[in-house]
Amino acid sequence: MKPYLLLTPGPLTTSETVKETMMTDWCTWDEDYNLGIVQELRKELVGIATKNTEEYTSVLLQGSGTYCVEAVLGTTITSKDKLLICSNGAYGDRMGNIAEYYHLDYDMLAFEETESISLGYLDDYLSNNSDITHVAFVHCETTTGILNSIKELSHIIKMHGKKLIVDCMSSFGGIPIDVEELNIDFLISSSNKCIQGVPGFGFIIARRSELIRCKGIARSLSLDIYDQWETMEKGHGKWRFTSPTHVVRAFKQALTELFEEGGVEARYQRYCENHRILVEGMRSLGFQTLLEDNIQSPIITSFLYPHEDFNFKVFYQALKVKGFVIYPGKISKADTFRIGNIGDVHPDDFHRLVEAVHETKY
């Protein structure tokens, strides 16, 4: 049995059946693996992302989600391009860090961590900076749990004719998204988020025509998403370098369980209910949320320390003993902690968590 529930934004609590699938070894050259698992999950990912499956494709890449963000920026932005990064948290800032490493020509629109990316400011900036070719932002910033307005932001970016890169690391599979309706060119996510797999690889849902244009651009061998994609296409699921077979098989099982639950919409409703129970319960105990409700995602929730003498480590350990592992805060302007609502966790778990917090001296 699980010693505790991971109430974090990933790695997260996985089902026993997802874990059990990792008990078998797979050959990376075998068709049972490449055709039966890799190619099938690549198709399923595109099917989750859009109804227009012909226009889009998927690329799988070893490593964490940040590997995929770096791979996309390093494979799509040429010396003739200029990137605009909109950031209101650590993961948007990390895009800027990557751009610095790659010596990309870029601008950064920085917003407060408790503030949504401003639609008006973005529109005005693009109106006055025609040299911008690509725009990137994070859909759900797990720094705080803030949910940026992906539909409205995408509309403005496409109205100005820019290419769009969206980090949907913590939202894909847990919040309904259609990449074609939103005109997203590159969507990035990871195996250990809302699909509820385990850590080990990330993936990119790419507009096929834009991905083809990336041939020969990459500054990195391992992080060349065009070459990775071409190898998978021609090799019918074959990875360029050693595939994380156990993780991939677990992810395939996690996808099956997503469909059995009722798809992304059903999972979204469960996450929303988890969040509702958590927030109502914590507020009844005197805790305050960091964010206003209208910009809060159902993915992860930040709470302010209840008083000056609050000791997070003591609180953390007390909850861990009761079977719940939570997350420290990640912003500089307020003392916070975070509780994730995603993974193989359900409303009853959050009723039990609220009771555990009630029983804990804090």
Tab-separated table of C-alpha atoms in Angstrom:
chain	number	residue	atom	x	y	z
A	1	MET	CA	0.000	0.000	0.000
A	2	LYS	CA	1.033	3.625	-0.534
A	3	PRO	CA	2.822	5.052	2.559
A	4	TYR	CA	1.476	8.482	1.663
A	5	LEU	CA	-0.248	10.454	-1.093
A	6	LEU	CA	1.906	12.843	-3.103
A	7	LEU	CA	-0.084	16.076	-3.194
A	8	THR	CA	2.430	17.737	-5.489
A	9	PRO	CA	2.308	18.940	-9.106
A	10	GLY	CA	4.465	16.042	-10.342
A	11	PRO	CA	5.827	13.557	-9.605
A	12	LEU	CA	2.421	12.673	-8.282
A	13	THR	CA	0.450	9.762	-6.897
A	14	THR	CA	0.040	7.067	-9.551
A	15	SER	CA	-2.311	4.099	-9.648
A	16	GLU	CA	-1.173	0.627	-8.673
A	17	THR	CA	-1.877	-0.569	-12.222
A	18	VAL	CA	0.407	2.108	-13.698
A	19	LYS	CA	3.192	0.997	-11.364
A	20	GLU	CA	2.611	-2.686	-12.090
A	21	THR	CA	3.216	-2.215	-15.824
A	22	MET	CA	6.838	-1.303	-15.061
A	23	MET	CA	7.522	-4.831	-13.852
A	24	THR	CA	8.200	-6.079	-17.411
A	25	ASP	CA	11.340	-5.449	-19.469
A	26	TRP	CA	11.041	-4.352	-23.098
A	27	CYS	CA	13.382	-4.522	-26.077
A	28	THR	CA	13.781	-1.166	-27.827
A	29	TRP	CA	13.970	-2.862	-31.238
A	30	ASP	CA	10.881	-4.998	-30.801
A	31	GLU	CA	7.727	-4.164	-32.762
A	32	ASP	CA	5.595	-5.000	-29.721
A	33	TYR	CA	7.207	-2.009	-28.054
A	34	ASN	CA	7.713	0.428	-30.932
A	35	LEU	CA	4.513	-0.210	-32.877
A	36	GLY	CA	2.324	-1.493	-30.073
A	37	ILE	CA	3.235	1.066	-27.430
A	38	VAL	CA	5.249	4.062	-28.713
A	39	GLN	CA	3.359	4.663	-31.953
A	40	GLU	CA	0.000	4.080	-30.330
A	41	LEU	CA	0.598	6.538	-27.512
A	42	ARG	CA	1.944	9.115	-29.995
A	43	LYS	CA	-1.356	8.898	-31.880
A	44	GLU	CA	-3.357	9.016	-28.659
A	45	LEU	CA	-1.556	12.146	-27.501
A	46	VAL	CA	-2.424	13.968	-30.717
A	47	GLY	CA	-6.015	12.759	-30.377
A	48	ILE	CA	-6.201	14.255	-26.894
A	49	ALA	CA	-4.729	17.538	-28.152
A	50	THR	CA	-7.006	18.147	-31.138
A	51	LYS	CA	-9.736	16.826	-33.391
A	52	ASN	CA	-7.597	17.846	-36.388
A	53	THR	CA	-5.127	14.994	-36.034
A	54	GLU	CA	-3.779	15.295	-39.575
A	55	GLU	CA	-2.281	18.739	-39.011
A	56	TYR	CA	-0.459	17.814	-35.807
A	57	THR	CA	2.066	15.223	-34.703
A	58	SER	CA	3.870	14.290	-31.493
A	59	VAL	CA	7.499	13.918	-30.462
A	60	LEU	CA	8.660	12.067	-27.344
A	61	LEU	CA	11.928	13.048	-25.691
A	62	GLN	CA	13.897	11.558	-22.810
A	63	GLY	CA	14.235	13.722	-19.697
A	64	SER	CA	12.102	16.080	-17.661
A	65	GLY	CA	9.664	18.644	-18.998
A	66	THR	CA	12.361	21.318	-18.986
A	67	TYR	CA	14.337	19.216	-21.479
A	68	CYS	CA	11.401	19.549	-23.865
A	69	VAL	CA	11.047	23.293	-23.303
A	70	GLU	CA	14.747	23.727	-24.045
A	71	ALA	CA	14.480	21.403	-27.034
A	72	VAL	CA	11.613	23.396	-28.552
A	73	LEU	CA	13.263	26.780	-28.055
A	74	GLY	CA	16.594	25.466	-29.301
A	75	THR	CA	15.073	23.815	-32.372
A	76	THR	CA	12.560	26.450	-33.477
A	77	ILE	CA	14.207	29.848	-32.935
A	78	THR	CA	16.755	30.711	-35.641
A	79	SER	CA	19.243	33.587	-35.703
A	80	LYS	CA	16.731	35.512	-37.848
A	81	ASP	CA	13.898	35.109	-35.320
A	82	LYS	CA	13.012	37.008	-32.174
A	83	LEU	CA	11.243	35.391	-29.247
A	84	LEU	CA	8.898	37.094	-26.796
A	85	ILE	CA	8.527	35.330	-23.452
A	86	CYS	CA	5.598	36.262	-21.204
A	87	SER	CA	6.333	35.258	-17.619
A	88	ASN	CA	4.524	35.405	-14.314
A	89	GLY	CA	6.409	32.707	-12.458
A	90	ALA	CA	9.499	30.534	-12.156
A	91	TYR	CA	8.779	28.448	-15.236
A	92	GLY	CA	8.306	31.430	-17.510
A	93	ASP	CA	11.537	32.822	-16.080
A	94	ARG	CA	13.208	29.505	-16.854
A	95	MET	CA	12.396	30.026	-20.538
A	96	GLY	CA	14.385	33.244	-20.298
A	97	ASN	CA	17.232	31.341	-18.702
A	98	ILE	CA	17.221	28.886	-21.616
A	99	ALA	CA	17.166	31.765	-24.103
A	100	GLU	CA	20.250	33.218	-22.403
A	101	TYR	CA	22.119	29.900	-22.631
A	102	TYR	CA	21.285	29.612	-26.327
A	103	HIS	CA	22.050	33.280	-27.032
A	104	LEU	CA	18.607	33.733	-28.570
A	105	ASP	CA	17.323	37.146	-29.530
A	106	TYR	CA	14.444	37.580	-27.099
A	107	ASP	CA	12.396	40.003	-25.015
A	108	MET	CA	10.747	39.254	-21.685
A	109	LEU	CA	7.406	40.613	-20.531
A	110	ALA	CA	7.514	40.020	-16.772
A	111	PHE	CA	4.431	40.167	-14.560
A	112	GLU	CA	3.922	39.689	-10.842
A	113	GLU	CA	3.624	36.073	-9.701
A	114	THR	CA	0.087	36.704	-8.471
A	115	GLU	CA	-0.925	38.549	-11.664
A	116	SER	CA	-2.195	37.064	-14.913
A	117	ILE	CA	-0.346	37.846	-18.137
A	118	SER	CA	-1.960	41.092	-19.277
A	119	LEU	CA	-3.881	40.793	-22.540
A	120	GLY	CA	-3.777	44.529	-23.174
A	121	TYR	CA	-0.066	44.813	-22.472
A	122	LEU	CA	0.718	41.890	-24.769
A	123	ASP	CA	-1.450	43.315	-27.548
A	124	ASP	CA	0.218	46.709	-27.228
A	125	TYR	CA	3.701	45.201	-27.154
A	126	LEU	CA	3.160	43.155	-30.298
A	127	SER	CA	1.631	46.175	-32.025
A	128	ASN	CA	4.830	48.123	-31.389
A	129	ASN	CA	7.400	45.365	-31.916
A	130	SER	CA	6.903	43.866	-35.345
A	131	ASP	CA	10.275	42.058	-35.201
A	132	ILE	CA	8.837	39.462	-32.783
A	133	THR	CA	8.361	36.138	-34.616
A	134	HIS	CA	7.534	33.726	-31.770
A	135	VAL	CA	5.716	34.092	-28.448
A	136	ALA	CA	6.007	31.660	-25.528
A	137	PHE	CA	4.205	31.459	-22.190
A	138	VAL	CA	3.220	28.980	-19.485
A	139	HIS	CA	-0.436	27.976	-19.326
A	140	CYS	CA	-0.496	26.946	-15.660
A	141	GLU	CA	2.292	28.351	-13.511
A	142	THR	CA	2.806	25.827	-10.727
A	143	THR	CA	4.894	28.448	-8.928
A	144	THR	CA	1.556	29.638	-7.550
A	145	GLY	CA	-1.177	27.696	-9.334
A	146	ILE	CA	-2.163	30.647	-11.505
A	147	LEU	CA	-3.942	29.827	-14.771
A	148	ASN	CA	-3.162	32.155	-17.661
A	149	SER	CA	-5.919	32.932	-20.171
A	150	ILE	CA	-4.776	30.633	-22.948
A	151	LYS	CA	-7.714	31.280	-25.282
A	152	GLU	CA	-7.452	35.067	-25.142
A	153	LEU	CA	-3.640	35.119	-25.227
A	154	SER	CA	-3.570	32.770	-28.210
A	155	HIS	CA	-6.085	34.931	-30.060
A	156	ILE	CA	-3.961	38.060	-29.630
A	157	ILE	CA	-0.751	36.287	-30.624
A	158	LYS	CA	-2.280	34.835	-33.788
A	159	MET	CA	-3.988	38.137	-34.606
A	160	HIS	CA	-0.467	39.549	-34.859
A	161	GLY	CA	0.702	36.611	-36.985
A	162	LYS	CA	3.225	35.174	-34.510
A	163	LYS	CA	4.214	31.553	-33.913
A	164	LEU	CA	3.000	30.228	-30.582
A	165	ILE	CA	4.822	28.003	-28.080
A	166	VAL	CA	2.916	27.043	-24.908
A	167	ASP	CA	4.249	25.236	-21.862
A	168	CYS	CA	1.247	23.130	-20.836
A	169	MET	CA	3.329	21.017	-18.503
A	170	SER	CA	0.841	20.986	-15.633
A	171	SER	CA	-2.378	21.406	-17.585
A	172	PHE	CA	-2.331	19.038	-20.571
A	173	GLY	CA	-4.576	16.070	-19.904
A	174	GLY	CA	-6.192	17.780	-16.934
A	175	ILE	CA	-7.714	20.870	-18.556
A	176	PRO	CA	-9.484	20.671	-21.950
A	177	ILE	CA	-7.296	22.160	-24.711
A	178	ASP	CA	-7.536	21.997	-28.514
A	179	VAL	CA	-4.261	23.055	-30.106
A	180	GLU	CA	-5.826	23.721	-33.500
A	181	GLU	CA	-8.641	25.884	-32.131
A	182	LEU	CA	-6.036	27.835	-30.150
A	183	ASN	CA	-3.611	27.968	-33.083
A	184	ILE	CA	-0.783	26.589	-30.962
A	185	ASP	CA	2.288	25.610	-32.977
A	186	PHE	CA	4.164	23.777	-30.195
A	187	LEU	CA	2.613	22.473	-26.964
A	188	ILE	CA	4.933	20.982	-24.346
A	189	SER	CA	4.099	18.615	-21.488
A	190	SER	CA	5.501	15.740	-19.455
A	191	SER	CA	4.771	12.109	-18.579
A	192	ASN	CA	4.377	12.730	-14.848
A	193	LYS	CA	1.658	15.362	-14.799
A	194	CYS	CA	-2.072	15.182	-15.567
A	195	ILE	CA	-1.821	12.003	-17.653
A	196	GLN	CA	-0.682	10.484	-14.335
A	197	GLY	CA	2.367	8.575	-15.514
A	198	VAL	CA	5.811	8.504	-13.889
A	199	PRO	CA	8.827	10.784	-14.538
A	200	GLY	CA	11.237	10.014	-17.367
A	201	PHE	CA	10.200	11.704	-20.595
A	202	GLY	CA	8.358	14.682	-21.982
A	203	PHE	CA	6.520	15.271	-25.220
A	204	ILE	CA	5.724	17.945	-27.758
A	205	ILE	CA	2.496	18.254	-29.758
A	206	ALA	CA	3.642	20.100	-32.879
A	207	ARG	CA	2.027	21.546	-35.956
A	208	ARG	CA	3.491	19.259	-38.590
A	209	SER	CA	4.273	22.052	-41.063
A	210	GLU	CA	6.141	24.066	-38.421
A	211	LEU	CA	8.109	21.062	-37.191
A	212	ILE	CA	9.279	20.277	-40.725
A	213	ARG	CA	10.697	23.805	-40.957
A	214	CYS	CA	12.923	23.049	-37.957
A	215	LYS	CA	15.236	20.704	-39.847
A	216	GLY	CA	18.862	21.663	-39.258
A	217	ILE	CA	18.168	24.410	-36.702
A	218	ALA	CA	18.915	22.614	-33.413
A	219	ARG	CA	22.027	23.608	-31.442
A	220	SER	CA	21.978	20.296	-29.558
A	221	LEU	CA	22.212	16.717	-30.782
A	222	SER	CA	20.205	15.147	-27.963
A	223	LEU	CA	17.583	17.911	-27.931
A	224	ASP	CA	16.931	18.064	-31.677
A	225	ILE	CA	13.172	17.521	-31.808
A	226	TYR	CA	13.102	17.439	-35.616
A	227	ASP	CA	15.659	14.629	-35.786
A	228	GLN	CA	13.909	12.803	-32.935
A	229	TRP	CA	10.585	13.085	-34.753
A	230	GLU	CA	11.998	12.020	-38.128
A	231	THR	CA	13.607	8.955	-36.551
A	232	MET	CA	10.338	7.992	-34.866
A	233	GLU	CA	8.412	8.506	-38.100
A	234	LYS	CA	10.782	6.488	-40.291
A	235	GLY	CA	11.566	3.905	-37.595
A	236	HIS	CA	7.912	3.371	-36.642
A	237	GLY	CA	8.382	4.359	-33.014
A	238	LYS	CA	12.132	3.888	-32.689
A	239	TRP	CA	13.907	6.426	-30.469
A	240	ARG	CA	17.301	7.814	-31.538
A	241	PHE	CA	18.882	6.951	-28.208
A	242	THR	CA	17.931	4.530	-25.418
A	243	SER	CA	14.207	4.706	-24.780
A	244	PRO	CA	12.939	4.859	-21.158
A	245	THR	CA	10.954	1.673	-21.799
A	246	HIS	CA	9.436	1.135	-18.358
A	247	VAL	CA	8.314	4.743	-18.116
A	248	VAL	CA	6.816	4.649	-21.609
A	249	ARG	CA	4.891	1.480	-20.835
A	250	ALA	CA	3.579	3.029	-17.623
A	251	PHE	CA	2.491	6.101	-19.585
A	252	LYS	CA	0.591	3.932	-22.053
A	253	GLN	CA	-1.303	2.410	-19.134
A	254	ALA	CA	-1.926	5.887	-17.715
A	255	LEU	CA	-3.426	6.965	-21.042
A	256	THR	CA	-5.716	3.928	-20.981
A	257	GLU	CA	-6.862	4.932	-17.501
A	258	LEU	CA	-7.481	8.499	-18.644
A	259	PHE	CA	-9.825	7.233	-21.360
A	260	GLU	CA	-11.522	4.851	-18.911
A	261	GLU	CA	-12.182	7.761	-16.564
A	262	GLY	CA	-14.026	9.571	-19.343
A	263	GLY	CA	-11.224	11.579	-20.951
A	264	VAL	CA	-9.840	15.008	-20.192
A	265	GLU	CA	-13.194	16.584	-19.346
A	266	ALA	CA	-13.963	13.976	-16.679
A	267	ARG	CA	-10.484	14.296	-15.193
A	268	TYR	CA	-10.818	18.072	-15.186
A	269	GLN	CA	-14.069	17.784	-13.229
A	270	ARG	CA	-12.385	15.518	-10.652
A	271	TYR	CA	-9.474	17.923	-10.234
A	272	CYS	CA	-11.911	20.819	-9.844
A	273	GLU	CA	-13.801	18.925	-7.151
A	274	ASN	CA	-10.540	18.070	-5.369
A	275	HIS	CA	-9.649	21.759	-5.424
A	276	ARG	CA	-13.088	22.883	-4.214
A	277	ILE	CA	-13.052	20.536	-1.230
A	278	LEU	CA	-9.487	21.550	-0.371
A	279	VAL	CA	-10.101	25.296	-0.532
A	280	GLU	CA	-13.413	25.233	1.318
A	281	GLY	CA	-11.938	23.000	3.995
A	282	MET	CA	-8.735	24.996	4.465
A	283	ARG	CA	-10.621	28.287	4.579
A	284	SER	CA	-12.896	26.846	7.251
A	285	LEU	CA	-9.732	26.220	9.296
A	286	GLY	CA	-8.561	29.813	8.871
A	287	PHE	CA	-6.137	29.433	5.956
A	288	GLN	CA	-6.140	31.941	3.099
A	289	THR	CA	-5.359	31.211	-0.550
A	290	LEU	CA	-2.605	33.222	-2.219
A	291	LEU	CA	-4.570	33.799	-5.424
A	292	GLU	CA	-7.992	35.196	-6.175
A	293	ASP	CA	-10.449	32.490	-7.235
A	294	ASN	CA	-10.867	33.870	-10.774
A	295	ILE	CA	-7.226	33.223	-11.711
A	296	GLN	CA	-6.712	30.012	-9.723
A	297	SER	CA	-6.198	26.707	-11.547
A	298	PRO	CA	-7.505	23.370	-10.232
A	299	ILE	CA	-3.968	21.949	-10.562
A	300	ILE	CA	-2.175	23.198	-7.450
A	301	THR	CA	-3.235	25.623	-4.720
A	302	SER	CA	-1.018	28.016	-2.751
A	303	PHE	CA	-1.871	28.915	0.841
A	304	LEU	CA	-0.438	31.724	2.951
A	305	TYR	CA	1.194	30.864	6.258
A	306	PRO	CA	-1.559	31.238	8.902
A	307	HIS	CA	0.626	33.221	11.343
A	308	GLU	CA	4.168	34.514	11.885
A	309	ASP	CA	5.266	31.553	14.007
A	310	PHE	CA	4.095	28.944	11.500
A	311	ASN	CA	6.770	26.273	10.962
A	312	PHE	CA	6.315	24.614	7.582
A	313	LYS	CA	8.752	21.772	8.275
A	314	VAL	CA	6.897	20.757	11.409
A	315	PHE	CA	3.559	21.043	9.575
A	316	TYR	CA	4.946	19.032	6.651
A	317	GLN	CA	6.218	16.211	8.845
A	318	ALA	CA	2.986	16.047	10.821
A	319	LEU	CA	0.954	15.647	7.623
A	320	LYS	CA	3.418	13.143	6.192
A	321	VAL	CA	2.945	10.931	9.243
A	322	LYS	CA	-0.796	11.095	8.565
A	323	GLY	CA	-0.253	10.029	4.931
A	324	PHE	CA	-0.032	13.298	2.977
A	325	VAL	CA	3.015	14.914	1.370
A	326	ILE	CA	2.587	18.563	0.383
A	327	TYR	CA	4.899	21.124	-1.259
A	328	PRO	CA	6.813	24.183	-0.018
A	329	GLY	CA	6.121	27.615	-1.501
A	330	LYS	CA	8.114	29.042	-4.380
A	331	ILE	CA	7.592	32.801	-4.400
A	332	SER	CA	9.681	35.496	-2.769
A	333	LYS	CA	7.057	38.050	-1.756
A	334	ALA	CA	4.950	35.853	0.521
A	335	ASP	CA	5.368	32.864	2.802
A	336	THR	CA	3.328	30.082	1.255
A	337	PHE	CA	2.988	26.347	0.875
A	338	ARG	CA	1.309	24.464	-1.938
A	339	ILE	CA	-1.014	21.475	-2.222
A	340	GLY	CA	-1.442	19.632	-5.522
A	341	ASN	CA	-4.854	18.435	-6.634
A	342	ILE	CA	-3.720	16.196	-9.495
A	343	GLY	CA	-2.747	12.536	-9.768
A	344	ASP	CA	-4.553	9.422	-8.641
A	345	VAL	CA	-6.214	11.346	-5.817
A	346	HIS	CA	-9.927	11.783	-5.291
A	347	PRO	CA	-12.437	13.909	-3.342
A	348	ASP	CA	-12.445	11.543	-0.361
A	349	ASP	CA	-8.676	11.988	-0.082
A	350	PHE	CA	-9.136	15.738	0.282
A	351	HIS	CA	-11.822	15.356	2.918
A	352	ARG	CA	-9.306	13.224	4.839
A	353	LEU	CA	-6.544	15.790	4.246
A	354	VAL	CA	-8.654	18.631	5.656
A	355	GLU	CA	-9.394	16.497	8.714
A	356	ALA	CA	-5.666	15.736	9.072
A	357	VAL	CA	-4.854	19.470	8.923
A	358	HIS	CA	-7.557	20.115	11.521
A	359	GLU	CA	-5.907	17.566	13.837
A	360	THR	CA	-2.428	19.038	13.291
A	361	LYS	CA	-1.016	21.735	15.555
A	362	TYR	CA	0.093	24.626	13.377
